[in-house]
Tab-separated table of C-alpha atoms in Angstrom:
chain	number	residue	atom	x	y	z
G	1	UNK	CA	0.000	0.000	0.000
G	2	UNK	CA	2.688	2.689	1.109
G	3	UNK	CA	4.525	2.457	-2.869
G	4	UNK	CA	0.923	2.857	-4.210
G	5	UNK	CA	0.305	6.488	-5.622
G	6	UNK	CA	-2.470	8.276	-3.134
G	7	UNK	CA	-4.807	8.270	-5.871
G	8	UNK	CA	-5.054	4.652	-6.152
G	9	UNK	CA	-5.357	4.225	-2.433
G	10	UNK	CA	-8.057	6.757	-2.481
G	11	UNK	CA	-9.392	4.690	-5.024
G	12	UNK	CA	-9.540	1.372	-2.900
G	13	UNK	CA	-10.952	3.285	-0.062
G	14	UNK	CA	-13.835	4.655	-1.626
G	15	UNK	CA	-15.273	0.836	-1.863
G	16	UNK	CA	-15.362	0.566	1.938
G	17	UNK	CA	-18.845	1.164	3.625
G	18	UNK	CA	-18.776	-0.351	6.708
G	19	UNK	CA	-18.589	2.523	9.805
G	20	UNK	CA	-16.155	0.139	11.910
G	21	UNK	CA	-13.580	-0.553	9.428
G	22	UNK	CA	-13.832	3.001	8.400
G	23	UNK	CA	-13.074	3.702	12.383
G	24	UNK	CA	-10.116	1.640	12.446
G	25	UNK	CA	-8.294	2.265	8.904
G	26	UNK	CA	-8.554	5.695	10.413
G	27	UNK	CA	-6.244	5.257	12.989
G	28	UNK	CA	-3.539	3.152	11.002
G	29	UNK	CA	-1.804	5.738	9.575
G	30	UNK	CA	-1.728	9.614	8.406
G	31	UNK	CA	-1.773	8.144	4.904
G	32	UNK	CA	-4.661	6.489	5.274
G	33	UNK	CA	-6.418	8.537	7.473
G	34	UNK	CA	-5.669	11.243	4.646
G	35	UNK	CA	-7.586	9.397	2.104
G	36	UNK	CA	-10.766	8.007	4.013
G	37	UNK	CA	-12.631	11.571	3.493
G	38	UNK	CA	-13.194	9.949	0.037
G	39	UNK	CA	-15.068	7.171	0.741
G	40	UNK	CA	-18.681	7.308	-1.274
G	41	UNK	CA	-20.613	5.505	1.412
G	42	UNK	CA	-20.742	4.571	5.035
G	43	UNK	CA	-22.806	1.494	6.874
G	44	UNK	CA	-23.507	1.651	10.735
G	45	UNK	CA	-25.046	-1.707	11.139
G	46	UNK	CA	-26.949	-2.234	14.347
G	47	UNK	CA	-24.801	-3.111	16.918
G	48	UNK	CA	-22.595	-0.109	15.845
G	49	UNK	CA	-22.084	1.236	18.887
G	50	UNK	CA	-23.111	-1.684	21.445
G	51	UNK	CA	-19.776	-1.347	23.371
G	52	UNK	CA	-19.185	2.300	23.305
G	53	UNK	CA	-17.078	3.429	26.338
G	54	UNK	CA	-16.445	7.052	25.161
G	55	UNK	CA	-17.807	10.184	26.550
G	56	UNK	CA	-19.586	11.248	23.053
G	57	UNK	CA	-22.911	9.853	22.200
G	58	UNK	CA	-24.047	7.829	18.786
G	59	UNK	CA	-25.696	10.683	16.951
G	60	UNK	CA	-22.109	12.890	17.762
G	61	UNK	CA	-19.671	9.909	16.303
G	62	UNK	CA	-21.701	9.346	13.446
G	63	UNK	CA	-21.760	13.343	12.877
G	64	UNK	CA	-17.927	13.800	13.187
G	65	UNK	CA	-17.761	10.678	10.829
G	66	UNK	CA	-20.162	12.272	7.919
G	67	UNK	CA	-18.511	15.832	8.855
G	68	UNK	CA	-15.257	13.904	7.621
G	69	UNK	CA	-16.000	12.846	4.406
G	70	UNK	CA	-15.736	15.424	0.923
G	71	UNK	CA	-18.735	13.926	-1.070
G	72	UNK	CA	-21.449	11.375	0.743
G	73	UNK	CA	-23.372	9.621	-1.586
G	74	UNK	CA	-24.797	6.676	-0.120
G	75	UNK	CA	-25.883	6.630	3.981
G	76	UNK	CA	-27.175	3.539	5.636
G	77	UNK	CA	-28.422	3.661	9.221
G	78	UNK	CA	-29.162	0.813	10.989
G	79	UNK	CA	-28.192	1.776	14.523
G	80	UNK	CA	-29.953	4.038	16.885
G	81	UNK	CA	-30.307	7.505	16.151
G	82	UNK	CA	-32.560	10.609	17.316
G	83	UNK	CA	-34.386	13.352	14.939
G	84	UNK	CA	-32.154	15.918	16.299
G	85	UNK	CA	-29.127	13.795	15.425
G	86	UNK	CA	-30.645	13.355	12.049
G	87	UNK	CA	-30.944	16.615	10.851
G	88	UNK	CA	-27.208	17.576	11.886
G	89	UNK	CA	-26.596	14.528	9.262
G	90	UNK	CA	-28.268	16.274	6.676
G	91	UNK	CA	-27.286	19.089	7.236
G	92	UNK	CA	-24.209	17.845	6.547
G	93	UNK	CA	-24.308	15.698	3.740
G	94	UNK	CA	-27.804	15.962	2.709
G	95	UNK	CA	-27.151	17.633	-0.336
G	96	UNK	CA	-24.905	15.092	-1.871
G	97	UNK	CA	-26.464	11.650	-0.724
G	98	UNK	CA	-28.083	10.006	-3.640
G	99	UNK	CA	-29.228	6.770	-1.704
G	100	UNK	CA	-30.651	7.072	1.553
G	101	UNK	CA	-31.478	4.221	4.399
G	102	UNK	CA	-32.838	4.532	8.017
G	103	UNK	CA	-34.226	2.062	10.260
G	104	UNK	CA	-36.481	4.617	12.135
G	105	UNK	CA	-37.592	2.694	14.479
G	106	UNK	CA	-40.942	4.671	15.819
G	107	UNK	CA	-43.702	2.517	15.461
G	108	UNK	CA	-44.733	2.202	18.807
G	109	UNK	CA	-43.304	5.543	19.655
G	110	UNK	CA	-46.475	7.979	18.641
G	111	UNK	CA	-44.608	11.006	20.343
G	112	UNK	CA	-42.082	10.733	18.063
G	113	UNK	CA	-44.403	10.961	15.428
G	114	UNK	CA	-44.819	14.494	16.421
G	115	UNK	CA	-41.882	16.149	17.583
G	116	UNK	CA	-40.435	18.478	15.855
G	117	UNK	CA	-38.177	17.922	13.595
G	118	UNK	CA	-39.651	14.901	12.932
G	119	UNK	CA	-37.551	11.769	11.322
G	120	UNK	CA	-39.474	11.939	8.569
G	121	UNK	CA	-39.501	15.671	8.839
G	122	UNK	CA	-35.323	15.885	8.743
G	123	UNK	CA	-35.072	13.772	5.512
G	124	UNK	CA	-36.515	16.672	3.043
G	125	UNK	CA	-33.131	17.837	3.329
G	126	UNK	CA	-31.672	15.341	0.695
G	127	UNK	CA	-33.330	16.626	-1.784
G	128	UNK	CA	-31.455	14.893	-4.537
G	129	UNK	CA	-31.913	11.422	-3.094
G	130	UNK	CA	-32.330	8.698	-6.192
G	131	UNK	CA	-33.358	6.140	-3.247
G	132	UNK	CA	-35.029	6.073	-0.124
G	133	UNK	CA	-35.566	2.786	2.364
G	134	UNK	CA	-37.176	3.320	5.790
G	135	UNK	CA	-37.507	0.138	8.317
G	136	UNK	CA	-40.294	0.487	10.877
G	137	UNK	CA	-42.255	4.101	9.958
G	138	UNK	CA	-44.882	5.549	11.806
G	139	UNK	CA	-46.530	8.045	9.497
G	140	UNK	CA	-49.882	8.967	11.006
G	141	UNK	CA	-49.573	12.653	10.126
G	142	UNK	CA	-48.415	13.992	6.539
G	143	UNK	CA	-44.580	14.289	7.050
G	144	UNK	CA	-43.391	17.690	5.706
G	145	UNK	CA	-41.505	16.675	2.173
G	146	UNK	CA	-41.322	19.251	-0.356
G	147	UNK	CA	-40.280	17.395	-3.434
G	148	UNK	CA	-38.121	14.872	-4.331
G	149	UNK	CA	-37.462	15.132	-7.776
G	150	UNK	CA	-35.334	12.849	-8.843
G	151	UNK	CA	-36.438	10.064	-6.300
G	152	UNK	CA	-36.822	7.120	-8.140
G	153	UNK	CA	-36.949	4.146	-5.596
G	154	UNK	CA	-38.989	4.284	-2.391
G	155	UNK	CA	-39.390	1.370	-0.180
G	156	UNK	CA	-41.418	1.355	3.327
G	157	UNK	CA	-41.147	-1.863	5.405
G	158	UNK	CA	-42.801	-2.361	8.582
G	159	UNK	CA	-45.282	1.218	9.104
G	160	UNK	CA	-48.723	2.156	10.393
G	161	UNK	CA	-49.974	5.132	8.081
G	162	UNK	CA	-53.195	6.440	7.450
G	163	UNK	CA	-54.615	7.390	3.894
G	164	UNK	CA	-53.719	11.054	3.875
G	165	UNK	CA	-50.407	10.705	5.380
G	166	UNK	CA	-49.204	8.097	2.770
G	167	UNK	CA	-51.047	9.778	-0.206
G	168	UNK	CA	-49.253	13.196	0.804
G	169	UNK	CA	-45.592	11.287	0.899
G	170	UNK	CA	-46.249	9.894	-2.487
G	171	UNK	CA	-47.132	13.321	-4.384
G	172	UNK	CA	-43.768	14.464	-2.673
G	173	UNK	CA	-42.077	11.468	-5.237
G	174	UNK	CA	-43.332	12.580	-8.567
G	175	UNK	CA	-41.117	10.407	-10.933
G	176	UNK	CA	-40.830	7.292	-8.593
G	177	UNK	CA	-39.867	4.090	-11.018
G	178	UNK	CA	-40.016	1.406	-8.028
G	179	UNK	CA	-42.331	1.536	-5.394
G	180	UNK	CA	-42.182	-1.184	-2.252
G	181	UNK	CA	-44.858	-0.760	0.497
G	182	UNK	CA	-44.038	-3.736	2.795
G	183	UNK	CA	-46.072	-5.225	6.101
G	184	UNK	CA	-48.126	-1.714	6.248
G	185	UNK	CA	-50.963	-1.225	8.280
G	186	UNK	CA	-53.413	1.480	8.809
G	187	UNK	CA	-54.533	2.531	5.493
G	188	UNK	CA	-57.971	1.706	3.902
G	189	UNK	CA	-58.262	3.049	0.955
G	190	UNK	CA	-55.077	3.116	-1.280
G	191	UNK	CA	-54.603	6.029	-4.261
G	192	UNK	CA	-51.954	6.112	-6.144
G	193	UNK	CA	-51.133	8.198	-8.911
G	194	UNK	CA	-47.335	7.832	-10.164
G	195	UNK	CA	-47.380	8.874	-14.156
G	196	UNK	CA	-43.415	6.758	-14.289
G	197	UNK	CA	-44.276	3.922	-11.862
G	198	UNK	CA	-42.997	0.759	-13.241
G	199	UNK	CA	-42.670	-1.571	-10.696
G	200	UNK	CA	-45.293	-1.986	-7.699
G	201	UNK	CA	-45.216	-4.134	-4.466
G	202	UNK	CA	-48.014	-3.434	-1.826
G	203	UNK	CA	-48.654	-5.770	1.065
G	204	UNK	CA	-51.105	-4.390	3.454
G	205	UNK	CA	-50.888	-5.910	6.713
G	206	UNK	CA	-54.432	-7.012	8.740
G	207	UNK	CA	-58.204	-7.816	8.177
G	208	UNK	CA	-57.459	-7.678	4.152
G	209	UNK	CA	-60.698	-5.231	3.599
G	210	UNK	CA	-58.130	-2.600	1.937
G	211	UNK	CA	-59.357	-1.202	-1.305
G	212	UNK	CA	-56.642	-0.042	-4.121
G	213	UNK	CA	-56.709	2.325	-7.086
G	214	UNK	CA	-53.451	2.902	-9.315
G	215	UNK	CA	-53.408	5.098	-12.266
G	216	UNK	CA	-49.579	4.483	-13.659
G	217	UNK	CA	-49.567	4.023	-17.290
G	218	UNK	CA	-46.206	2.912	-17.406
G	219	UNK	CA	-46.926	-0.261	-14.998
G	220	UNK	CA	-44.892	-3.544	-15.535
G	221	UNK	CA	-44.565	-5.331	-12.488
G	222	UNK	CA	-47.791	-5.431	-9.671
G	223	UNK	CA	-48.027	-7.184	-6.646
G	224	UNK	CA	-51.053	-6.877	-4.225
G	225	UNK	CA	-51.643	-8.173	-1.281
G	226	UNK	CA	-54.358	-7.795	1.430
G	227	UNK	CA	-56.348	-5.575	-0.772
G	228	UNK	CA	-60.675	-6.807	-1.321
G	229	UNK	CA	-61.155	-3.582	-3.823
G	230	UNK	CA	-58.400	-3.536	-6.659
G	231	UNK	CA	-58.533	-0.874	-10.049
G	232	UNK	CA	-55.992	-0.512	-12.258
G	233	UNK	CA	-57.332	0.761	-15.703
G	234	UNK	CA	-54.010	2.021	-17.440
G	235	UNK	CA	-52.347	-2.224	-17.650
G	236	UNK	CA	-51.157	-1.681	-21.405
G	237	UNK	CA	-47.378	-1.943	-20.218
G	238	UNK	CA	-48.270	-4.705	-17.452
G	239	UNK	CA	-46.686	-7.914	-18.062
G	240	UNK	CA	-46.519	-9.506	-13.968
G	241	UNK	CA	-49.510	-9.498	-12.144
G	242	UNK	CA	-49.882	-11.042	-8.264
G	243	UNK	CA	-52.933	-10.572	-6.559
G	244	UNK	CA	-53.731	-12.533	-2.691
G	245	UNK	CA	-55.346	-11.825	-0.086
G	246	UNK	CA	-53.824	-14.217	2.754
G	247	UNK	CA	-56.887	-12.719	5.666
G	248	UNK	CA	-59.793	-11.223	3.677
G	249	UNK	CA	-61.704	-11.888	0.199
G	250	UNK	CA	-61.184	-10.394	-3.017
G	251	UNK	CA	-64.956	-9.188	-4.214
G	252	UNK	CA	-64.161	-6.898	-7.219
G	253	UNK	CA	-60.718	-6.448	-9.841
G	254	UNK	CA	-61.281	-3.620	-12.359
G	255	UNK	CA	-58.553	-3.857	-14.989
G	256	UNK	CA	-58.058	-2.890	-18.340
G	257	UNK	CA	-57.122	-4.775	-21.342
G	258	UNK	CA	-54.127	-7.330	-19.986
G	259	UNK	CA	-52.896	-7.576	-23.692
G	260	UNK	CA	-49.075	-7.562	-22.461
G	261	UNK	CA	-49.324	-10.040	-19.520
G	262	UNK	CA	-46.993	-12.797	-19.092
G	263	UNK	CA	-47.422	-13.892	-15.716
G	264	UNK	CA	-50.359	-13.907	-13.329
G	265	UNK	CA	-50.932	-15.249	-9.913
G	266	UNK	CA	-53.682	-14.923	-7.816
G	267	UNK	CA	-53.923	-16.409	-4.455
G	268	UNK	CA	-55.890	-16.637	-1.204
G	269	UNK	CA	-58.767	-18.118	0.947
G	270	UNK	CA	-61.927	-16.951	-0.959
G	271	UNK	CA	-62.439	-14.854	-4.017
G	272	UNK	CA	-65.751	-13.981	-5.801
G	273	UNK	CA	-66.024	-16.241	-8.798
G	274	UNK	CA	-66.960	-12.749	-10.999
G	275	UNK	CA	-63.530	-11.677	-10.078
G	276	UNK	CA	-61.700	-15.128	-10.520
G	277	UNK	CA	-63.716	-15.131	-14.404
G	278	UNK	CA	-63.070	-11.973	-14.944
G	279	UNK	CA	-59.347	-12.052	-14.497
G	280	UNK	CA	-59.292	-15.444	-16.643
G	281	UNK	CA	-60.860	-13.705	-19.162
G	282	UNK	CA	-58.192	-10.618	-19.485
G	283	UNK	CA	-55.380	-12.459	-18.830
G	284	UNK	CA	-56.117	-14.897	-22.291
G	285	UNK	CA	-52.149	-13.759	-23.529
G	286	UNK	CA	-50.329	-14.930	-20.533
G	287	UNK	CA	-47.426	-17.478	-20.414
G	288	UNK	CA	-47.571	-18.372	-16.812
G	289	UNK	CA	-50.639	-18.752	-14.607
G	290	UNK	CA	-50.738	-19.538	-10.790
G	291	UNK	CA	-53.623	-19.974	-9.034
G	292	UNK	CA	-54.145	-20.878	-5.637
G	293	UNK	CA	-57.668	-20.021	-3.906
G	294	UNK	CA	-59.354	-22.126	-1.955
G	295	UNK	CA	-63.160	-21.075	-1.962
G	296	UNK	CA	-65.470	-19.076	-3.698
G	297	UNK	CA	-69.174	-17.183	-2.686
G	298	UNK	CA	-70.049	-13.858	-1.740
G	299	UNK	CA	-69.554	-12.844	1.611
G	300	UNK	CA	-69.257	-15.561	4.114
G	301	UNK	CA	-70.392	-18.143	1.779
G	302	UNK	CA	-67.861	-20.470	0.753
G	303	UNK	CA	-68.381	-22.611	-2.156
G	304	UNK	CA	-66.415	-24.536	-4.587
G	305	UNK	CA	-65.609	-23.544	-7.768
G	306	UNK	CA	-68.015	-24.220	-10.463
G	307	UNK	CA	-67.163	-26.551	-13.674
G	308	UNK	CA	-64.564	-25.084	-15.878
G	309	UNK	CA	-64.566	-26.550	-19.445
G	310	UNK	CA	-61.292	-28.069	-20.466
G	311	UNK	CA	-61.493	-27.229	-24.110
G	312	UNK	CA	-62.676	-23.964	-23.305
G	313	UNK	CA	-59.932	-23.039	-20.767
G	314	UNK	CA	-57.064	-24.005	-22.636
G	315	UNK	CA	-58.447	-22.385	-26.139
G	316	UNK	CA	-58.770	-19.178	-23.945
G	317	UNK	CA	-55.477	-19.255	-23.066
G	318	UNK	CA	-53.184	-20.085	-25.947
G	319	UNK	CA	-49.731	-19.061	-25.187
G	320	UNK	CA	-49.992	-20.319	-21.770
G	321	UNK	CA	-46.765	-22.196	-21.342
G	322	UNK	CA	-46.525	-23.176	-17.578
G	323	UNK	CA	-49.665	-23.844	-15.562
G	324	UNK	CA	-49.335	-24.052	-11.629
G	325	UNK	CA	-52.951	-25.103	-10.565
G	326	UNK	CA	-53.912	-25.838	-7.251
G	327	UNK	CA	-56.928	-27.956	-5.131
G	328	UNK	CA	-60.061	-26.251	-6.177
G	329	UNK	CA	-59.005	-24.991	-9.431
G	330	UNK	CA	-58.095	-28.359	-10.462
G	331	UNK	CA	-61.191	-29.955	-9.302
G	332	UNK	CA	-63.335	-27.359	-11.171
G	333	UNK	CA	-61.338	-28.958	-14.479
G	334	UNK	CA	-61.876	-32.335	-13.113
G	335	UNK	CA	-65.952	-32.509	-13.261
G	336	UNK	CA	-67.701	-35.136	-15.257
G	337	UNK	CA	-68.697	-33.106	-18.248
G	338	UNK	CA	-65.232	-30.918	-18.615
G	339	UNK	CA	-63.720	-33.374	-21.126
G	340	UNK	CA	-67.315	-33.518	-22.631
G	341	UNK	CA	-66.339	-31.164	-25.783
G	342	UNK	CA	-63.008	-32.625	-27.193
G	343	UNK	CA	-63.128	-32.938	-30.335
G	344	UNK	CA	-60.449	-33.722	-32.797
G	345	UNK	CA	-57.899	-32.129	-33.918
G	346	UNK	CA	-57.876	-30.330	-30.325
G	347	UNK	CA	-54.065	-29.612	-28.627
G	348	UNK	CA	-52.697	-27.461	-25.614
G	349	UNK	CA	-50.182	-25.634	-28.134
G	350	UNK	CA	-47.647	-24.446	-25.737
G	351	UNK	CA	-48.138	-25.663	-22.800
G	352	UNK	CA	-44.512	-26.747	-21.476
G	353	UNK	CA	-44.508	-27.036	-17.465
G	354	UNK	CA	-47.367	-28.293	-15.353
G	355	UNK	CA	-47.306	-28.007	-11.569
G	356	UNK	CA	-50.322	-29.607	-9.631
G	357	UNK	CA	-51.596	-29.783	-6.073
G	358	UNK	CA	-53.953	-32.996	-5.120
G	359	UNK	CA	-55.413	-32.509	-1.544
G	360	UNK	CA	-58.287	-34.737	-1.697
G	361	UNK	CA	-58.608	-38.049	-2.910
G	362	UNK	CA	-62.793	-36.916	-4.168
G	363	UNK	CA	-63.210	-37.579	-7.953
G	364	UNK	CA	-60.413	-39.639	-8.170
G	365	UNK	CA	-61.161	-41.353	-11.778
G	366	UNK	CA	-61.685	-37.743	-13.360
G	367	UNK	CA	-58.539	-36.579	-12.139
G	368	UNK	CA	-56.572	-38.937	-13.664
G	369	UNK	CA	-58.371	-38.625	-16.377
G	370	UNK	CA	-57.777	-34.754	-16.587
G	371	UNK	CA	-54.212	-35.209	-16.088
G	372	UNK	CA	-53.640	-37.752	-18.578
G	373	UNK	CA	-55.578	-35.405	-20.578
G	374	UNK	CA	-53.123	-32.805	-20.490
G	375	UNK	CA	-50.313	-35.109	-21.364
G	376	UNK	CA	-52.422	-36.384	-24.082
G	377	UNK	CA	-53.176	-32.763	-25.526
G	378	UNK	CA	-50.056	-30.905	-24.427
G	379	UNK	CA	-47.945	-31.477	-27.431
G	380	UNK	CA	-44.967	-29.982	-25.966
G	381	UNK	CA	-45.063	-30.454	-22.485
G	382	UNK	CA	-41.701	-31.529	-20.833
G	383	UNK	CA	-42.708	-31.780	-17.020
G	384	UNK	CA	-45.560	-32.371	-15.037
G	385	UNK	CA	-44.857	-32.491	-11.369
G	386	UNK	CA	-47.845	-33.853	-8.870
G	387	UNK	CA	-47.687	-32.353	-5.511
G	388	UNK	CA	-49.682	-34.068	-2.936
G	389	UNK	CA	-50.482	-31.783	0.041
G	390	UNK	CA	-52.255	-32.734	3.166
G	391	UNK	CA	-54.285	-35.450	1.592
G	392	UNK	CA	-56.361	-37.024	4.762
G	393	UNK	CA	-58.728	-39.596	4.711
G	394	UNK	CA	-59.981	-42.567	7.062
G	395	UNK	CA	-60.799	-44.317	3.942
G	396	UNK	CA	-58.799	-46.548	1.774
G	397	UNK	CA	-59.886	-44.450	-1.609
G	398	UNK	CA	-57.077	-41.925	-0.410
G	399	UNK	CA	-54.800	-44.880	-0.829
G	400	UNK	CA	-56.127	-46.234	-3.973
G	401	UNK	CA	-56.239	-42.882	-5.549
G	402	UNK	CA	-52.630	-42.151	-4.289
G	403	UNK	CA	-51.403	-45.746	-6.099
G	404	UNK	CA	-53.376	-44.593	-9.390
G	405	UNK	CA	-50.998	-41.515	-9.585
G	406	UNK	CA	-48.164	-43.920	-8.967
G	407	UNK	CA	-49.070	-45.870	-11.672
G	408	UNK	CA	-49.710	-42.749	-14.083
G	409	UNK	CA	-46.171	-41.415	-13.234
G	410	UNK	CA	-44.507	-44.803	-13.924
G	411	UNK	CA	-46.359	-45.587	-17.412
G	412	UNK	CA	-44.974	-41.219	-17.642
G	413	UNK	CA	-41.853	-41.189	-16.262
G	414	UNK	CA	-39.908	-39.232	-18.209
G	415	UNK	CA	-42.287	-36.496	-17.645
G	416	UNK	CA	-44.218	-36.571	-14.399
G	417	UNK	CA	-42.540	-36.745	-11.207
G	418	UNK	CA	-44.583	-36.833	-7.675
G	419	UNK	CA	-43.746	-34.263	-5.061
């Protein structure tokens, strides 16, 4: 290191993040020491300053740390910190950070929520942040963000918020790209209105009765989860598309035309069979479907699905290429009269991958059936794997229905395998 010109130990140094080694390269030599001011970001994991023994408190090190360095572009906070020892961050090195992450740590603390500077309050400082990640937010009021303009990734994991407070933080991110809304709780009714958004994650945490509207034209990627109300009109960009609800029902999807889908999943205990037909019938371009709800019915009512037509199904769907079908969607395809329309000349075109889950031994001869039908008709199928899940029965059909798909893998074996 000591024949290397300072430039290229400046160089090497300005790949080191972590606030420890930082702390100790600092104290090897003048050299060294000399060259650390250029480092582009720091780390203070969590345990930062667990066995302190100096006089000066967190917030002060980290200050005199940041208050060091010539151009801070990336800050990540994982260790304690107040709002007061916040904003003398920013202040410092506010206006160069470009990427920007804080474990806040306030969700139980409501009078944090409201003193003054707030957390959230301090980060409008960094105003030319690309990225933003906070780790356990409480936003109950609006926090007090100007604009970010040129914020283009902002993740929230672990919050309680209510409507106006998060619908006031996202007008503050005009040209977000990438928006993550993780374990959130609080809101009811979601708006969001993002003109660049192309990549959406939303999982609202609790009784699932949330209700959703997005207006991004420029949509790709969309999860959803714990949402009963979803519209999204502007999907011509929108290729993935996850919708579950893990504690509620899903009663009503408005989309528009899903002419660019490729993947779709939909998941959870009970949806309305309007919404589960409906989504089937926009999605008829996708590639890969998943589906994995368990009832349908209106309200409390659960009831099975009704008979889906085989023929009909697959014709609907004729680029689908990889088909992961669980209980009660499998059974629907399973009824007597849902190989009724076959005729000849019929084939599952591009079908490629199957994945299904058995969990009750009921209708055991149609089942087979349906599954060598979609050998028989998949031309170009290369796997099928059969997944039995918590199949329980007293009765020995549960066992002679398990041995029937023992014998269909064999006489298939270099396509179905049993999971």
């Amino acid at each position: 290191m000591e024949s290397l010109p300072d430039a290229v130990v400046q160089y090497i140094f300005s790949f080191m993040n972590n606030a420890r080694d930082v702390a100790v390269c600092n104290c090897v030599s003048k050299r060294w020491k000399d060259s650390l001011p250029y480092i582009k970001s720091l780390y203070f994991p969590r345990n930062s300053f667990d066995n302190q023994s100096g006089i000066d408190h967190p917030d002060t090190i980290v200050w005199k740390m940041l208050s060091s360095v010539v151009k801070l572009e990336e800050l990540v906070v994982y260790s304690p910190f107040s709002s007061i020892g916040l904003a003398s961050w920013m202040l410092l090195v506010g206006s160069s950070l470009k990427h920007l992450e804080l474990r806040m740590d306030n969700l139980a603390e409501y009078q944090n929520c409201i003193e003054s500077p707030s957390k959230l309050e301090c980060i409008s400082t960094a105003k030319n942040l690309e990225s933003l990640k906070l780790w356990g937010v409480l936003m109950m009021n609006s926090p007090k963000w100007v604009a970010f303009p040129k914020l283009q990734s902002l993740e929230i994991v672990g919050a309680k918020l209510e409507d106006h407070a998060l619908t006031a933080a996202l007008q503050a991110c005009p040209n977000l790209k990438n928006l993550l809304l993780l374990g959130c709780e609080g809101v009811r009714s979601v708006v969001i209105e993002l003109p660049s958004l192309e990549q959406c994650k939303l999982d609202f945490y609790g009784v699932g009765n949330y209700s959703l509207t997005l207006t991004s034209p420029k949509i790709e990627f969309l999860e959803v989860q714990g949402c009963s109300w979803i519209s999204v009109r502007d999907t011509a960009c929108l290729r993935s598309l996850s919708i579950s609800n893990n504690a509620g029902r899903v009663y009503m999807v408005d989309f528009g035309k899903l002419a660019a889908l490729e993947f779709l999943s939909i998941r959870g205990v009970q949806w309305c069979w309007n919404a589960i037909s409906k989504m089937l019938q926009l999605a008829s371009e996708v590639k890969h479907l998943y589906m994995k709800v368990e009832f349908t019915g209106d309200f409390d009512n659960l009831q099975p699905f009704p008979e889906i037509d085989f023929v009909d199904f697959f014709n609907s769907h004729p680029k689908l290429q990889k088909f992961d079908i669980h209980g009660a969607m499998f059974a629907a395809l399973c009824q007597k009269n849902s190989l009724k329309n076959v005729q000849s000349g019929f084939v599952i075109p591009c079908l490629e991958e199957v994945v299904v889950t058995v969990r009750s031994p009921l209708n055991a001869e149609q089942k087979i059936s349906t599954l060598e039908s979609l050998l028989k008709y998949g031309k170009v199928i290369k796997s099928m794997a059969i997944r039995i899940l918590q199949m329980r029965s007293s009765h020995s059909s549960a066992d002679d229905f398990f041995d029937e798909i023992c014998r269909f893998q064999r006489m298939n074996h270099k396509t179905v395998r049993i999971e």
